[in-house]
């Protein structure tokens, strides 16, 4: 069993400290293999610098900002690793990943005992080393946009892996102070900008973020992160995710219901607009036939009452005075009921015209 755990939060929120604590604690307390993929180590600093002109024909992939391209390369390297792990096939560099990106990824895997030293058929492919029990890959990055985390979720869904998120909440002032203590601090404006843009997990809106844990990070020391209560809380989340891997064809109920509601509202709106046009034309026809003003008022009330009945029936998903032979049974419900409404409206108008 394989799980992907996204570790996210502002720079200097304590993510790497927590990642190291988990790397040491999970094998001891849960018996799981654990590997860390630190984006700070796997994405070179120059990827965040100004873009330089590139030689050769430009392709859509090469037009991406370098930091985005580097993130995509890293995910492709991770997918290649997962594919080899799950199938037993030789590990090979993905076509879209550069050789330097691939070498950095391989070095990270070798350091953590995920690869054997053997080569495959002399082609430089390294076979995967066996890992005892489940394997958790912890992805350590800011992941400040939901879309960044969703890419990892999609990878988990593609291969039916487990997925969860650990989000470290830390006051901006605390992050800025810790950042100054780093050997290579980030520009303060970078952290402030990220703090304004960061998107926390939304458990109510996004079903895919249900396996998420929000952690307060005020102290950020190794002792804080290795505290028994906190580690046990995290292990509980990871175990829940392992027991419920993402299904490849999983449809999220919330999104499905929202889409259904949107479609229904759109159908009702279209029917309402169509009925309004039918009523307007019916009133014009009645006026042209010299229907008396007091009867015009009654006609309008009757037609609007019919319209209200139609819209309510459409909301409830019921057929409204279905007229066999006058409607196309293969057409959409909104089209069928408006066709019936046209027929009913004509009957009402004729009743007033031919009195």
C-alpha positions as CSV (number, residue, x, y, z in Angstrom):
1,X,0.0,0.0,0.0
2,X,1.2,3.5,-0.9
3,X,0.1,6.8,0.4
4,X,0.8,10.4,-0.7
5,X,0.8,13.0,2.1
6,X,1.0,16.6,1.1
7,X,2.6,18.8,3.8
8,X,1.7,22.4,3.2
9,X,1.9,25.9,4.7
10,X,3.8,29.2,4.6
11,X,7.6,29.2,4.3
12,X,9.2,28.8,7.8
13,X,6.0,27.5,9.2
14,X,7.8,24.3,10.5
15,X,7.0,21.9,7.7
16,X,10.5,20.5,7.2
17,X,10.9,20.0,11.0
18,X,7.6,18.1,11.1
19,X,8.6,16.1,8.0
20,X,11.8,15.0,9.7
21,X,9.9,14.1,12.8
22,X,7.5,12.0,10.8
23,X,10.3,10.3,8.9
24,X,11.8,9.1,12.2
25,X,8.6,8.3,14.1
26,X,6.4,6.6,11.5
27,X,8.6,3.5,11.1
28,X,8.8,3.1,14.9
29,X,5.2,3.8,15.9
30,X,3.3,2.5,12.9
31,X,5.7,0.2,11.2
32,X,5.4,2.1,7.9
33,X,8.2,3.0,5.5
34,X,8.4,6.8,5.0
35,X,10.2,8.9,2.4
36,X,10.5,12.7,2.1
37,X,10.3,14.6,-1.1
38,X,11.4,18.1,-0.3
39,X,10.6,20.5,-3.1
40,X,13.3,22.9,-1.8
41,X,15.9,20.2,-2.5
42,X,14.4,18.9,-5.7
43,X,13.7,22.2,-7.4
44,X,16.8,24.3,-8.0
45,X,16.8,27.9,-6.8
46,X,17.4,29.2,-10.3
47,X,14.0,28.0,-11.3
48,X,12.5,30.9,-9.4
49,X,14.8,33.5,-11.0
50,X,14.1,35.6,-14.1
51,X,13.4,33.6,-17.2
52,X,16.2,33.5,-19.8
53,X,15.6,33.0,-23.5
54,X,15.8,29.4,-24.4
55,X,17.3,27.9,-27.5
56,X,15.4,25.7,-29.9
57,X,11.7,25.8,-31.1
58,X,9.3,26.7,-28.3
59,X,6.7,24.2,-27.3
60,X,3.7,24.7,-24.9
61,X,5.6,23.0,-22.1
62,X,8.7,25.2,-22.5
63,X,6.5,28.4,-22.4
64,X,5.6,27.7,-18.8
65,X,7.5,29.7,-16.1
66,X,10.5,27.7,-15.0
67,X,9.2,27.1,-11.5
68,X,6.0,25.7,-12.8
69,X,7.9,23.5,-15.3
70,X,10.1,22.2,-12.5
71,X,7.1,21.3,-10.4
72,X,5.5,19.4,-13.3
73,X,8.8,17.6,-13.9
74,X,8.9,16.5,-10.3
75,X,5.4,15.1,-10.4
76,X,6.2,13.2,-13.6
77,X,9.3,11.8,-11.9
78,X,7.1,10.8,-9.0
79,X,4.6,9.2,-11.3
80,X,7.4,7.2,-13.0
81,X,8.5,6.0,-9.6
82,X,5.0,5.0,-8.6
83,X,4.4,3.1,-11.8
84,X,7.6,1.1,-11.4
85,X,6.8,0.5,-7.7
86,X,3.2,-0.8,-8.5
87,X,4.0,-2.8,-11.6
88,X,7.6,-4.1,-10.9
89,X,8.7,-2.7,-14.2
90,X,12.1,-1.0,-14.6
91,X,12.3,2.6,-13.5
92,X,12.7,5.0,-16.4
93,X,13.0,8.7,-16.9
94,X,9.7,10.3,-18.1
95,X,10.0,11.9,-21.6
96,X,9.1,15.4,-20.4
97,X,11.6,15.5,-17.5
98,X,15.0,16.9,-18.0
99,X,18.1,14.8,-17.1
100,X,19.1,17.1,-14.3
101,X,15.6,16.9,-12.7
102,X,15.6,13.1,-13.0
103,X,19.1,12.8,-11.5
104,X,18.0,15.0,-8.5
105,X,15.0,12.8,-8.0
106,X,17.0,9.6,-8.2
107,X,19.5,10.9,-5.8
108,X,16.7,11.7,-3.3
109,X,15.3,8.2,-3.7
110,X,18.7,6.5,-3.3
111,X,19.5,8.5,-0.1
112,X,16.3,7.1,1.5
113,X,16.8,3.5,0.4
114,X,14.0,3.5,-2.2
115,X,16.3,2.3,-5.0
116,X,18.8,-0.6,-5.2
117,X,22.3,-0.1,-6.5
118,X,21.7,-2.5,-9.4
119,X,21.4,-1.2,-13.0
120,X,18.9,-2.8,-15.4
121,X,20.2,-4.4,-18.6
122,X,23.1,-1.9,-18.6
123,X,20.8,0.9,-19.5
124,X,21.1,2.8,-16.2
125,X,17.7,1.9,-14.9
126,X,17.6,1.1,-11.3
127,X,15.2,-1.5,-9.8
128,X,13.2,-0.5,-6.8
129,X,14.2,-1.8,-3.4
130,X,11.5,-3.6,-1.5
131,X,10.0,-1.7,1.4
132,X,8.5,-3.4,4.5
133,X,4.8,-2.7,5.0
134,X,3.0,0.4,3.6
135,X,5.0,3.2,2.2
136,X,4.2,6.9,2.8
137,X,5.7,9.6,0.5
138,X,5.6,12.9,2.2
139,X,5.7,15.9,-0.2
140,X,7.1,18.9,1.6
141,X,6.3,22.2,-0.1
142,X,4.2,25.3,0.4
143,X,1.4,24.1,-1.8
144,X,-0.3,27.4,-1.2
145,X,-2.8,27.0,-4.1
146,X,-5.5,24.2,-3.9
147,X,-4.7,23.5,-7.6
148,X,-1.1,22.5,-6.6
149,X,-2.4,20.0,-4.0
150,X,-5.1,18.8,-6.4
151,X,-2.4,17.7,-8.9
152,X,-1.1,15.3,-6.3
153,X,-4.6,14.1,-5.5
154,X,-5.1,13.4,-9.2
155,X,-2.0,11.3,-9.2
156,X,-3.3,9.3,-6.2
157,X,-6.6,8.8,-7.9
158,X,-5.0,7.6,-11.1
159,X,-3.2,4.8,-9.3
160,X,-5.7,4.2,-6.5
161,X,-3.3,5.4,-3.8
162,X,-4.1,6.9,-0.4
163,X,-4.1,10.7,-0.1
164,X,-4.1,13.1,2.8
165,X,-3.0,16.6,3.7
166,X,-1.2,18.2,6.7
167,X,-1.6,22.0,6.8
168,X,0.5,24.0,9.2
169,X,-1.0,27.2,10.4
170,X,1.5,29.7,11.6
171,X,1.2,33.5,12.1
172,X,2.9,35.5,9.4
173,X,5.0,37.4,12.0
174,X,6.3,34.1,13.3
175,X,7.2,32.9,9.8
176,X,9.0,36.1,9.1
177,X,11.0,35.9,12.3
178,X,12.0,32.3,11.6
179,X,12.9,33.1,8.0
180,X,15.5,35.6,9.2
181,X,17.3,32.8,11.1
182,X,17.7,30.7,8.0
183,X,21.1,30.5,6.3
184,X,19.4,31.5,3.0
185,X,16.3,33.5,4.0
186,X,13.6,34.2,1.4
187,X,12.7,37.8,0.6
188,X,10.1,39.1,3.1
189,X,7.8,40.3,0.3
190,X,7.7,36.7,-1.1
191,X,6.3,35.3,2.2
192,X,3.9,38.2,2.6
193,X,2.6,37.7,-0.9
194,X,2.2,34.0,-0.3
195,X,0.3,34.7,2.9
196,X,-2.2,36.7,1.0
197,X,-2.7,34.1,-1.7
198,X,-2.6,30.9,0.4
199,X,-5.7,28.7,0.1
200,X,-6.4,26.5,3.2
201,X,-8.1,23.2,2.7
202,X,-11.8,23.6,2.3
203,X,-13.4,20.4,3.7
204,X,-16.9,21.6,3.1
205,X,-16.5,22.5,-0.5
206,X,-13.9,20.0,-1.7
207,X,-14.6,16.3,-1.0
208,X,-11.1,15.4,-2.1
209,X,-9.7,17.4,0.8
210,X,-11.6,15.4,3.5
211,X,-8.5,13.7,4.7
212,X,-6.9,16.9,6.0
213,X,-5.5,17.9,9.3
214,X,-4.9,21.5,10.3
215,X,-2.0,21.9,12.8
216,X,-1.1,25.0,14.8
217,X,2.6,25.8,14.5
218,X,3.7,28.4,17.0
219,X,6.8,26.9,18.5
220,X,8.0,24.8,15.6
221,X,10.7,22.9,17.5
222,X,11.5,19.3,17.0
223,X,10.2,18.5,20.4
224,X,6.9,20.1,19.6
225,X,6.5,18.1,16.4
226,X,7.5,14.8,18.0
227,X,5.1,15.1,20.9
228,X,3.2,11.9,21.4
229,X,-0.3,13.4,21.1
230,X,0.5,15.2,17.8
231,X,2.2,12.3,16.2
232,X,-0.6,10.0,17.2
233,X,-3.1,12.4,15.7
234,X,-1.2,12.5,12.4
235,X,-0.8,8.7,12.4
236,X,-4.6,8.4,12.8
237,X,-5.2,10.5,9.7
238,X,-2.6,8.6,7.7
239,X,-4.1,5.3,8.8
240,X,-7.6,6.5,7.7
241,X,-6.2,7.5,4.3
242,X,-4.5,4.1,4.0
243,X,-7.7,2.3,4.7
244,X,-9.6,4.4,2.1
245,X,-7.5,4.8,-1.0
246,X,-8.8,7.1,-3.7
247,X,-10.9,5.3,-6.3
248,X,-9.9,5.8,-9.9
249,X,-13.4,6.7,-11.1
250,X,-14.5,8.3,-7.8
251,X,-17.2,11.0,-8.3
252,X,-17.6,13.5,-5.5
253,X,-21.2,13.7,-4.3
254,X,-20.9,17.4,-3.4
255,X,-19.7,18.4,-6.9
256,X,-22.1,16.1,-8.6
257,X,-25.1,17.6,-6.6
258,X,-23.9,21.1,-7.3
259,X,-23.6,20.3,-11.1
260,X,-27.1,18.8,-11.0
261,X,-28.5,21.8,-9.2
262,X,-26.8,24.2,-11.8
263,X,-28.3,22.2,-14.7
264,X,-31.7,22.2,-13.1
265,X,-31.6,25.9,-12.5
266,X,-30.5,26.5,-16.0
267,X,-33.4,24.4,-17.4
268,X,-35.9,26.2,-15.3
269,X,-34.5,29.6,-16.3
270,X,-34.7,28.7,-20.0
271,X,-38.3,27.4,-19.6
272,X,-39.3,30.6,-17.8
273,X,-37.8,32.7,-20.6
274,X,-39.6,30.6,-23.2
275,X,-42.9,30.8,-21.4
276,X,-42.6,34.6,-21.0
277,X,-42.2,34.9,-24.8
278,X,-45.2,32.6,-25.4
279,X,-47.3,34.7,-23.0
280,X,-46.2,37.9,-24.7
281,X,-47.1,36.6,-28.1
282,X,-50.4,35.2,-26.8
283,X,-51.4,38.6,-25.3
284,X,-50.5,40.3,-28.6
285,X,-52.7,37.8,-30.5
286,X,-55.6,38.4,-28.2
287,X,-55.2,42.2,-28.5
288,X,-55.2,41.9,-32.3
289,X,-58.4,40.0,-32.1
290,X,-60.0,42.8,-30.1
291,X,-60.4,40.9,-26.8
292,X,-61.8,43.4,-24.2
293,X,-59.4,45.0,-21.7
294,X,-61.1,43.4,-18.6
295,X,-60.7,40.0,-20.3
296,X,-57.1,40.7,-21.2
297,X,-56.4,41.0,-17.5
298,X,-58.1,37.7,-16.8
299,X,-56.2,36.1,-19.7
300,X,-52.8,37.4,-18.4
301,X,-53.6,36.0,-14.9
302,X,-54.6,32.6,-16.3
303,X,-51.5,32.3,-18.5
304,X,-49.2,33.3,-15.6
305,X,-50.8,30.8,-13.4
306,X,-50.2,28.1,-16.0
307,X,-46.5,29.3,-16.1
308,X,-46.2,29.0,-12.4
309,X,-47.6,25.4,-12.5
310,X,-45.2,24.5,-15.2
311,X,-42.1,25.8,-13.5
312,X,-43.0,24.1,-10.2
313,X,-43.6,20.8,-12.0
314,X,-40.2,21.2,-13.7
315,X,-38.5,21.9,-10.3
316,X,-40.1,18.7,-8.9
317,X,-39.1,16.7,-12.0
318,X,-42.7,15.9,-12.9
319,X,-44.3,15.8,-16.3
320,X,-46.6,18.8,-16.9
321,X,-49.8,18.1,-18.8
322,X,-47.8,15.9,-21.2
323,X,-49.5,16.0,-24.6
324,X,-48.8,12.8,-26.5
325,X,-48.4,13.5,-30.1
326,X,-47.6,17.2,-29.5
327,X,-44.2,16.7,-27.9
328,X,-41.1,14.9,-28.8
329,X,-40.5,12.3,-26.1
330,X,-36.8,12.3,-27.0
331,X,-36.4,16.0,-26.3
332,X,-35.1,17.5,-23.0
333,X,-37.7,17.9,-20.2
334,X,-37.6,21.7,-20.4
335,X,-38.4,21.5,-24.1
336,X,-41.2,19.0,-23.6
337,X,-43.0,21.0,-20.9
338,X,-42.6,24.3,-22.9
339,X,-44.1,22.6,-25.9
340,X,-47.1,21.5,-23.7
341,X,-47.3,25.0,-22.4
342,X,-47.5,26.4,-25.9
343,X,-50.4,24.0,-26.6
344,X,-52.2,25.0,-23.3
345,X,-51.6,28.7,-23.9
346,X,-53.1,28.5,-27.4
347,X,-56.2,26.8,-25.9
348,X,-56.6,29.5,-23.3
349,X,-56.3,32.3,-25.9
350,X,-58.8,30.7,-28.2
351,X,-61.2,30.5,-25.3
352,X,-61.2,34.3,-25.0
353,X,-61.1,35.0,-28.8
354,X,-63.9,32.7,-29.8
355,X,-66.3,33.5,-27.0
